Amino acid sequence: MKIALIGFGTVGQGLAQILRDQAAQLRAQYGFSAEIVAVATRSRGSLVHPAGLNPAALLDAIRAGSLDAYPDTPGLQRAWHSERIARDADADVLVEASPSDLDTGGPALDLCYAALTSGKHVVLANKGPVVVAYAELMAAAQAAGKRLLFEATVMAGTPSLRLALEALAGAEITRARGIINGTTNYILTQMETGMSFDDALAQAQALGYAEADPTADVDGWDAAGKARILSAALFGRTRRFEEMTVEGIRGLTQADIAHASEAGERWKLIAEVTRDAVTVRPVRVPLAHPLAGVSGGTNAITYTTALLGDVTLVGAGAGGVQTGFGLLGDLLALHRCGA
Ligand code: HSE
């Protein structure tokens, strides 16, 4: 499978790390072998090689500051812009892992259309295009006879979407509710130990949990974007932010956290998605509640179903390798269906 990768930050590097370290096992166990044939970054260079780029050398180069540090090899081309890569690279799949723009979906959205119309599948960790144009993208994929997959957009590599859409197909999901932002959950967990909000946020950034602009995490928009993806994917209901109740954790003080603790409760940023409404807001949950024990960068989602009752999934919600694994899951899904 030939991969063109847009974005080589925390998540793109996570995927490269997996392909570097797991290649032999993926080939032996699943018959899966992948080559990164192109990588584009916004300001740290881009590379194209039809025979494949070496993931270890890519990681060395970017950690040295720029893909310009990647060694020259015969056939290597530099400085293709991302539009050209999406359209013209000889790749089976475009992987989009650049920062999410939840308002416009851009510039990734145009790259998705370019990739689909030029015969590539699209796999996203970038939430922007799915949040902004879910229905249009699915229609474009169908028209092109290609797949558009986005497991990594909700709860990183923890298979929240695959569980809902595949394993629970037919169980009739009526509600999804849970903790779907790692940064805010990490901040709330650390604040309970007495750490300041700013220090906890700085740690979440250092761990690779936070968005490029962490305002999206702190003010609830990242969770709200994921909730929009869930609403569209589970219920076929595309929503605008204006139709939703969205509140982040910026207003929560150490005193609020202490008061909750004294009452045997804990603040959590909870997203709730039904056919009729989407909300994201901080909620005080009793310590005995299952979501109270979900701490740090861990996320959890409970699907309420008509046939099976509640089904809860707990796992990593953010991080480079964790989100890279979400991309790998989609690539393996493409591989399984012979793409
Ligand atoms: N910033 C996001 C989070 C990353 O903290 O959950 C995963 O989407």
PDB file of N, CA and C and ligand atoms in Angstrom, residues 127 180-183 209-211 217 222 226 317-318, ligand 1:
ATOM      1  N   LYS A 127      -9.615  16.185  12.044  1.00  0.00           N
ATOM      2  CA  LYS A 127     -11.068  16.194  12.243  1.00  0.00           C
ATOM      3  C   LYS A 127     -11.782  17.191  11.332  1.00  0.00           C
ATOM      4  N   ILE A 180     -14.322  12.505  25.655  1.00  0.00           N
ATOM      5  CA  ILE A 180     -13.701  12.322  24.337  1.00  0.00           C
ATOM      6  C   ILE A 180     -12.656  13.397  24.041  1.00  0.00           C
ATOM      7  N   ASN A 181     -12.128  14.021  25.092  1.00  0.00           N
ATOM      8  CA  ASN A 181     -10.976  14.903  24.896  1.00  0.00           C
ATOM      9  C   ASN A 181      -9.914  14.572  25.929  1.00  0.00           C
ATOM     10  N   GLY A 182      -8.731  14.213  25.454  1.00  0.00           N
ATOM     11  CA  GLY A 182      -7.668  13.790  26.358  1.00  0.00           C
ATOM     12  C   GLY A 182      -7.054  14.951  27.129  1.00  0.00           C
ATOM     13  N   THR A 183      -6.888  16.082  26.449  1.00  0.00           N
ATOM     14  CA  THR A 183      -6.210  17.223  27.079  1.00  0.00           C
ATOM     15  C   THR A 183      -6.966  17.700  28.318  1.00  0.00           C
ATOM     16  N   TYR A 209      -0.796  15.626  23.555  1.00  0.00           N
ATOM     17  CA  TYR A 209      -2.249  15.453  23.618  1.00  0.00           C
ATOM     18  C   TYR A 209      -2.984  16.637  22.975  1.00  0.00           C
ATOM     19  N   ALA A 210      -2.438  17.829  23.170  1.00  0.00           N
ATOM     20  CA  ALA A 210      -3.202  19.040  22.836  1.00  0.00           C
ATOM     21  C   ALA A 210      -3.198  19.314  21.338  1.00  0.00           C
ATOM     22  N   GLU A 211      -4.231  20.004  20.878  1.00  0.00           N
ATOM     23  CA  GLU A 211      -4.266  20.495  19.505  1.00  0.00           C
ATOM     24  C   GLU A 211      -3.178  21.555  19.327  1.00  0.00           C
ATOM     25  N   ASP A 217      -9.152  22.564  22.671  1.00  0.00           N
ATOM     26  CA  ASP A 217      -9.371  21.557  23.713  1.00  0.00           C
ATOM     27  C   ASP A 217     -10.064  22.184  24.917  1.00  0.00           C
ATOM     28  N   ASP A 222     -12.873  20.891  20.559  1.00  0.00           N
ATOM     29  CA  ASP A 222     -12.361  19.614  20.051  1.00  0.00           C
ATOM     30  C   ASP A 222     -13.366  18.491  20.361  1.00  0.00           C
ATOM     31  N   LYS A 226     -15.651  16.258  17.697  1.00  0.00           N
ATOM     32  CA  LYS A 226     -15.782  14.798  17.708  1.00  0.00           C
ATOM     33  C   LYS A 226     -17.251  14.399  17.868  1.00  0.00           C
ATOM     34  N   GLY A 317      -7.022   8.413  24.406  1.00  0.00           N
ATOM     35  CA  GLY A 317      -7.812   9.389  23.665  1.00  0.00           C
ATOM     36  C   GLY A 317      -6.975  10.355  22.856  1.00  0.00           C
ATOM     37  N   ALA A 318      -5.674  10.320  23.036  1.00  0.00           N
ATOM     38  CA  ALA A 318      -4.800  11.279  22.360  1.00  0.00           C
ATOM     39  C   ALA A 318      -3.380  10.743  22.402  1.00  0.00           C
TER      40      ALA A 318
HETATM   41  N1  HSE B   1      -6.392  17.298  21.334  1.00  0.00           N
HETATM   42  C1  HSE B   1      -7.091  16.068  21.275  1.00  0.00           C
HETATM   43  C2  HSE B   1      -7.371  15.584  22.690  1.00  0.00           C
HETATM   44  C3  HSE B   1      -6.274  15.071  20.530  1.00  0.00           C
HETATM   45  O1  HSE B   1      -6.791  16.128  23.618  1.00  0.00           O
HETATM   46  O2  HSE B   1      -8.196  14.711  22.859  1.00  0.00           O
HETATM   47  C4  HSE B   1      -7.022  13.858  20.092  1.00  0.00           C
HETATM   48  O3  HSE B   1      -8.026  14.181  19.177  1.00  0.00           O
END
